[in-house]
Amino acid sequence: MNTQDLMNTAMLMVAGDKGLLAMDESTGTANKRFAALGIPQTEEARRTYREWIVTAPGLGDSIGGAILSDENIRQSLDDGTPFPKALANVGIVAGIKVDAGAKPMAGHPGEKITEGLDGLRERLADYVRLGAKFAKWRAVITIGPNIPSLGCLEANAHALARYAALCQEAGIVPIVEPEVLMDGDHSMERCFAVTEETLRTVFAALATQSVFLEGMVLKPNMVLPGLACPTQNSVDDVADATVACLLRTVPAAVPAIAFLSGGQSSELASARLNAMNLRHRGRMPWALTFSYARAIQQPALDIWHGDATHVAEAQKALVHRAACNRAARKGAYTDAMETA
Ligand code: 13P
């Protein structure tokens, strides 16, 4: 493991107040989003969509790294440029989702365990050859009556840590993503408690597996009330709770924390990240940024709708969301940016 290279890559991914774009939806998830808009669910439609994303003028001003899927990292633009090269050409580091998805966990009704460790060393070597410099693995933690269980938290943390160690061995920066889901009617306080326990368990496992903290990026959920919770806390309350939870659990050696959006609206995802950086900047030892999929892509996908004549307008919407989130990283996002 070359620790200096890992640190350099992690810093590059979030340099210049930039964040990450997650565009690594599995074929199934991408097809579901296309089907909802009547877009054909073909390999070529997915490639076309991702081509106009990575060629959107100005994307590299706000995005430092983009997470690709296994299908996409092997594809090329119309002109034959492979996707990782096309990203590198505009200053964006290419990453790859390497987990094999969250599956029902045996003996744990309602809970999931992420699979994909078997053969991962060999797959990582292949992804390095294809141009990936970082990777992502997502664990899913569900809040419900009597869950998450210790068994689910520990199994997912162990898998994340084994994945992260394999990535670093291969010279790849691991994004460690334990996502506590927003689904449910639980309070923000309950999300705080579950997120705190999740992150404690994850960092204990990372230490046990000798993961080099300076050469990784954490991708957590924000501390939020459940989507069906009758009390929806203010932007500032969410910002304060999230930063308090992270300060308790994430070692200062970690260079960057990049949130997932998890089903928040695009505007709320920007406003909450902004409030964290505005209210707490001086207290935080890590860069606090974004690694959004839906909160950056969805407005643009809605405009595109599979219609080639809408591409330019969709690209503008995509780059606008990326720019709003870059501003949020500096605490400089305002409502006026949405109406300008
Ligand atoms: P969302 O921002 O849509 O939650 O996706 C982020 C992600 O990469 C999930 O693994």
mmCIF file with all atom_site columns, N, CA and C and ligand atoms in Angstrom, residues 21-25 33 67 97 99 136-138 177 179 219 259-264 291-297, ligand 1:
data_model
loop_
_atom_site.group_PDB
_atom_site.id
_atom_site.type_symbol
_atom_site.label_atom_id
_atom_site.label_alt_id
_atom_site.label_comp_id
_atom_site.label_asym_id
_atom_site.label_entity_id
_atom_site.label_seq_id
_atom_site.pdbx_PDB_ins_code
_atom_site.Cartn_x
_atom_site.Cartn_y
_atom_site.Cartn_z
_atom_site.occupancy
_atom_site.B_iso_or_equiv
_atom_site.pdbx_formal_charge
_atom_site.auth_seq_id
_atom_site.auth_comp_id
_atom_site.auth_asym_id
_atom_site.auth_atom_id
_atom_site.pdbx_PDB_model_num
ATOM   1  N N  . LEU A 1 21  ? -19.975 13.086 -7.677  1.00 0.00 ? 21  LEU A N  1
ATOM   2  C CA . LEU A 1 21  ? -21.227 12.742 -8.343  1.00 0.00 ? 21  LEU A CA 1
ATOM   3  C C  . LEU A 1 21  ? -21.352 11.222 -8.357  1.00 0.00 ? 21  LEU A C  1
ATOM   4  N N  . ALA A 1 22  ? -22.399 10.705 -7.705  1.00 0.00 ? 22  ALA A N  1
ATOM   5  C CA . ALA A 1 22  ? -22.659 9.264  -7.780  1.00 0.00 ? 22  ALA A CA 1
ATOM   6  C C  . ALA A 1 22  ? -23.507 9.015  -9.023  1.00 0.00 ? 22  ALA A C  1
ATOM   7  N N  . MET A 1 23  ? -22.958 8.264  -9.984  1.00 0.00 ? 23  MET A N  1
ATOM   8  C CA . MET A 1 23  ? -23.717 7.900  -11.195 1.00 0.00 ? 23  MET A CA 1
ATOM   9  C C  . MET A 1 23  ? -23.521 6.405  -11.431 1.00 0.00 ? 23  MET A C  1
ATOM   10 N N  . ASP A 1 24  ? -23.554 5.674  -10.306 1.00 0.00 ? 24  ASP A N  1
ATOM   11 C CA . ASP A 1 24  ? -23.212 4.250  -10.310 1.00 0.00 ? 24  ASP A CA 1
ATOM   12 C C  . ASP A 1 24  ? -24.438 3.377  -10.111 1.00 0.00 ? 24  ASP A C  1
ATOM   13 N N  . GLU A 1 25  ? -25.626 3.897  -10.425 1.00 0.00 ? 25  GLU A N  1
ATOM   14 C CA . GLU A 1 25  ? -26.831 3.094  -10.244 1.00 0.00 ? 25  GLU A CA 1
ATOM   15 C C  . GLU A 1 25  ? -26.654 1.750  -10.947 1.00 0.00 ? 25  GLU A C  1
ATOM   16 N N  . ARG A 1 33  ? -35.652 4.008  -12.819 1.00 0.00 ? 33  ARG A N  1
ATOM   17 C CA . ARG A 1 33  ? -35.785 5.474  -12.965 1.00 0.00 ? 33  ARG A CA 1
ATOM   18 C C  . ARG A 1 33  ? -36.181 5.825  -14.402 1.00 0.00 ? 33  ARG A C  1
ATOM   19 N N  . ILE A 1 67  ? -18.591 8.445  -9.544  1.00 0.00 ? 67  ILE A N  1
ATOM   20 C CA . ILE A 1 67  ? -18.632 6.996  -9.291  1.00 0.00 ? 67  ILE A CA 1
ATOM   21 C C  . ILE A 1 67  ? -19.395 6.326  -10.426 1.00 0.00 ? 67  ILE A C  1
ATOM   22 N N  . LYS A 1 97  ? -18.309 1.581  -8.304  1.00 0.00 ? 97  LYS A N  1
ATOM   23 C CA . LYS A 1 97  ? -19.064 0.863  -7.274  1.00 0.00 ? 97  LYS A CA 1
ATOM   24 C C  . LYS A 1 97  ? -18.702 -0.619 -7.358  1.00 0.00 ? 97  LYS A C  1
ATOM   25 N N  . ASP A 1 99  ? -19.600 -3.092 -4.743  1.00 0.00 ? 99  ASP A N  1
ATOM   26 C CA . ASP A 1 99  ? -20.402 -4.070 -4.002  1.00 0.00 ? 99  ASP A CA 1
ATOM   27 C C  . ASP A 1 99  ? -21.403 -4.733 -4.943  1.00 0.00 ? 99  ASP A C  1
ATOM   28 N N  . LYS A 1 136 ? -16.497 2.392  -4.209  1.00 0.00 ? 136 LYS A N  1
ATOM   29 C CA . LYS A 1 136 ? -17.594 2.613  -3.262  1.00 0.00 ? 136 LYS A CA 1
ATOM   30 C C  . LYS A 1 136 ? -18.238 1.287  -2.893  1.00 0.00 ? 136 LYS A C  1
ATOM   31 N N  . TRP A 1 137 ? -18.611 1.160  -1.632  1.00 0.00 ? 137 TRP A N  1
ATOM   32 C CA . TRP A 1 137 ? -19.356 -0.008 -1.124  1.00 0.00 ? 137 TRP A CA 1
ATOM   33 C C  . TRP A 1 137 ? -20.410 0.538  -0.189  1.00 0.00 ? 137 TRP A C  1
ATOM   34 N N  . ARG A 1 138 ? -21.678 0.172  -0.449  1.00 0.00 ? 138 ARG A N  1
ATOM   35 C CA . ARG A 1 138 ? -22.781 0.721  0.354   1.00 0.00 ? 138 ARG A CA 1
ATOM   36 C C  . ARG A 1 138 ? -23.395 -0.357 1.232   1.00 0.00 ? 138 ARG A C  1
ATOM   37 N N  . GLU A 1 177 ? -19.484 3.537  2.845   1.00 0.00 ? 177 GLU A N  1
ATOM   38 C CA . GLU A 1 177 ? -20.838 4.104  2.874   1.00 0.00 ? 177 GLU A CA 1
ATOM   39 C C  . GLU A 1 177 ? -21.790 3.256  3.719   1.00 0.00 ? 177 GLU A C  1
ATOM   40 N N  . GLU A 1 179 ? -25.261 3.466  5.037   1.00 0.00 ? 179 GLU A N  1
ATOM   41 C CA . GLU A 1 179 ? -26.445 4.335  4.891   1.00 0.00 ? 179 GLU A CA 1
ATOM   42 C C  . GLU A 1 179 ? -27.554 3.914  5.845   1.00 0.00 ? 179 GLU A C  1
ATOM   43 N N  . LYS A 1 219 ? -18.874 8.083  3.539   1.00 0.00 ? 219 LYS A N  1
ATOM   44 C CA . LYS A 1 219 ? -20.100 8.560  2.880   1.00 0.00 ? 219 LYS A CA 1
ATOM   45 C C  . LYS A 1 219 ? -21.291 8.183  3.755   1.00 0.00 ? 219 LYS A C  1
ATOM   46 N N  . PHE A 1 259 ? -21.617 13.301 1.908   1.00 0.00 ? 259 PHE A N  1
ATOM   47 C CA . PHE A 1 259 ? -22.944 12.736 2.185   1.00 0.00 ? 259 PHE A CA 1
ATOM   48 C C  . PHE A 1 259 ? -23.598 12.119 0.952   1.00 0.00 ? 259 PHE A C  1
ATOM   49 N N  . LEU A 1 260 ? -24.409 11.100 1.203   1.00 0.00 ? 260 LEU A N  1
ATOM   50 C CA . LEU A 1 260 ? -25.382 10.635 0.205   1.00 0.00 ? 260 LEU A CA 1
ATOM   51 C C  . LEU A 1 260 ? -26.631 11.499 0.356   1.00 0.00 ? 260 LEU A C  1
ATOM   52 N N  . SER A 1 261 ? -27.495 11.547 -0.643  1.00 0.00 ? 261 SER A N  1
ATOM   53 C CA . SER A 1 261 ? -28.714 12.368 -0.498  1.00 0.00 ? 261 SER A CA 1
ATOM   54 C C  . SER A 1 261 ? -29.881 11.536 0.016   1.00 0.00 ? 261 SER A C  1
ATOM   55 N N  . GLY A 1 262 ? -29.967 10.267 -0.341  1.00 0.00 ? 262 GLY A N  1
ATOM   56 C CA . GLY A 1 262 ? -30.882 9.356  0.329   1.00 0.00 ? 262 GLY A CA 1
ATOM   57 C C  . GLY A 1 262 ? -32.375 9.563  0.112   1.00 0.00 ? 262 GLY A C  1
ATOM   58 N N  . GLY A 1 263 ? -32.753 10.406 -0.848  1.00 0.00 ? 263 GLY A N  1
ATOM   59 C CA . GLY A 1 263 ? -34.177 10.640 -1.079  1.00 0.00 ? 263 GLY A CA 1
ATOM   60 C C  . GLY A 1 263 ? -34.641 12.006 -0.605  1.00 0.00 ? 263 GLY A C  1
ATOM   61 N N  . GLN A 1 264 ? -33.703 12.859 -0.130  1.00 0.00 ? 264 GLN A N  1
ATOM   62 C CA . GLN A 1 264 ? -34.049 14.253 0.165   1.00 0.00 ? 264 GLN A CA 1
ATOM   63 C C  . GLN A 1 264 ? -34.303 14.975 -1.156  1.00 0.00 ? 264 GLN A C  1
ATOM   64 N N  . SER A 1 291 ? -21.773 13.607 -2.064  1.00 0.00 ? 291 SER A N  1
ATOM   65 C CA . SER A 1 291 ? -21.594 12.531 -3.040  1.00 0.00 ? 291 SER A CA 1
ATOM   66 C C  . SER A 1 291 ? -22.995 12.092 -3.446  1.00 0.00 ? 291 SER A C  1
ATOM   67 N N  . TYR A 1 292 ? -23.734 13.014 -4.046  1.00 0.00 ? 292 TYR A N  1
ATOM   68 C CA . TYR A 1 292 ? -25.152 12.789 -4.312  1.00 0.00 ? 292 TYR A CA 1
ATOM   69 C C  . TYR A 1 292 ? -25.377 12.113 -5.668  1.00 0.00 ? 292 TYR A C  1
ATOM   70 N N  . ALA A 1 293 ? -26.404 11.277 -5.716  1.00 0.00 ? 293 ALA A N  1
ATOM   71 C CA . ALA A 1 293 ? -26.886 10.740 -6.990  1.00 0.00 ? 293 ALA A CA 1
ATOM   72 C C  . ALA A 1 293 ? -28.189 11.458 -7.335  1.00 0.00 ? 293 ALA A C  1
ATOM   73 N N  . ARG A 1 294 ? -29.281 11.051 -6.648  1.00 0.00 ? 294 ARG A N  1
ATOM   74 C CA . ARG A 1 294 ? -30.586 11.625 -6.996  1.00 0.00 ? 294 ARG A CA 1
ATOM   75 C C  . ARG A 1 294 ? -30.632 13.151 -6.865  1.00 0.00 ? 294 ARG A C  1
ATOM   76 N N  . ALA A 1 295 ? -30.038 13.704 -5.801  1.00 0.00 ? 295 ALA A N  1
ATOM   77 C CA . ALA A 1 295 ? -30.150 15.154 -5.563  1.00 0.00 ? 295 ALA A CA 1
ATOM   78 C C  . ALA A 1 295 ? -29.402 15.977 -6.618  1.00 0.00 ? 295 ALA A C  1
ATOM   79 N N  . ILE A 1 296 ? -28.537 15.324 -7.406  1.00 0.00 ? 296 ILE A N  1
ATOM   80 C CA . ILE A 1 296 ? -27.910 16.046 -8.524  1.00 0.00 ? 296 ILE A CA 1
ATOM   81 C C  . ILE A 1 296 ? -28.552 15.645 -9.850  1.00 0.00 ? 296 ILE A C  1
ATOM   82 N N  . GLN A 1 297 ? -28.839 14.359 -10.016 1.00 0.00 ? 297 GLN A N  1
ATOM   83 C CA . GLN A 1 297 ? -29.297 13.873 -11.327 1.00 0.00 ? 297 GLN A CA 1
ATOM   84 C C  . GLN A 1 297 ? -30.790 14.075 -11.609 1.00 0.00 ? 297 GLN A C  1
HETATM 85 P P1 . 13P B 2 .   ? -28.376 9.146  -3.409  1.00 0.00 ? 1   13P B P1 1
HETATM 86 O O1 . 13P B 2 .   ? -27.676 10.468 -3.301  1.00 0.00 ? 1   13P B O1 1
HETATM 87 O O2 . 13P B 2 .   ? -29.426 9.102  -4.468  1.00 0.00 ? 1   13P B O2 1
HETATM 88 O O3 . 13P B 2 .   ? -28.851 8.654  -2.078  1.00 0.00 ? 1   13P B O3 1
HETATM 89 O O4 . 13P B 2 .   ? -27.298 8.093  -3.880  1.00 0.00 ? 1   13P B O4 1
HETATM 90 C C1 . 13P B 2 .   ? -26.043 8.121  -3.315  1.00 0.00 ? 1   13P B C1 1
HETATM 91 C C2 . 13P B 2 .   ? -25.432 6.791  -3.476  1.00 0.00 ? 1   13P B C2 1
HETATM 92 O O5 . 13P B 2 .   ? -24.380 6.675  -4.051  1.00 0.00 ? 1   13P B O5 1
HETATM 93 C C3 . 13P B 2 .   ? -26.094 5.634  -2.910  1.00 0.00 ? 1   13P B C3 1
HETATM 94 O O6 . 13P B 2 .   ? -25.199 4.556  -2.836  1.00 0.00 ? 1   13P B O6 1
#
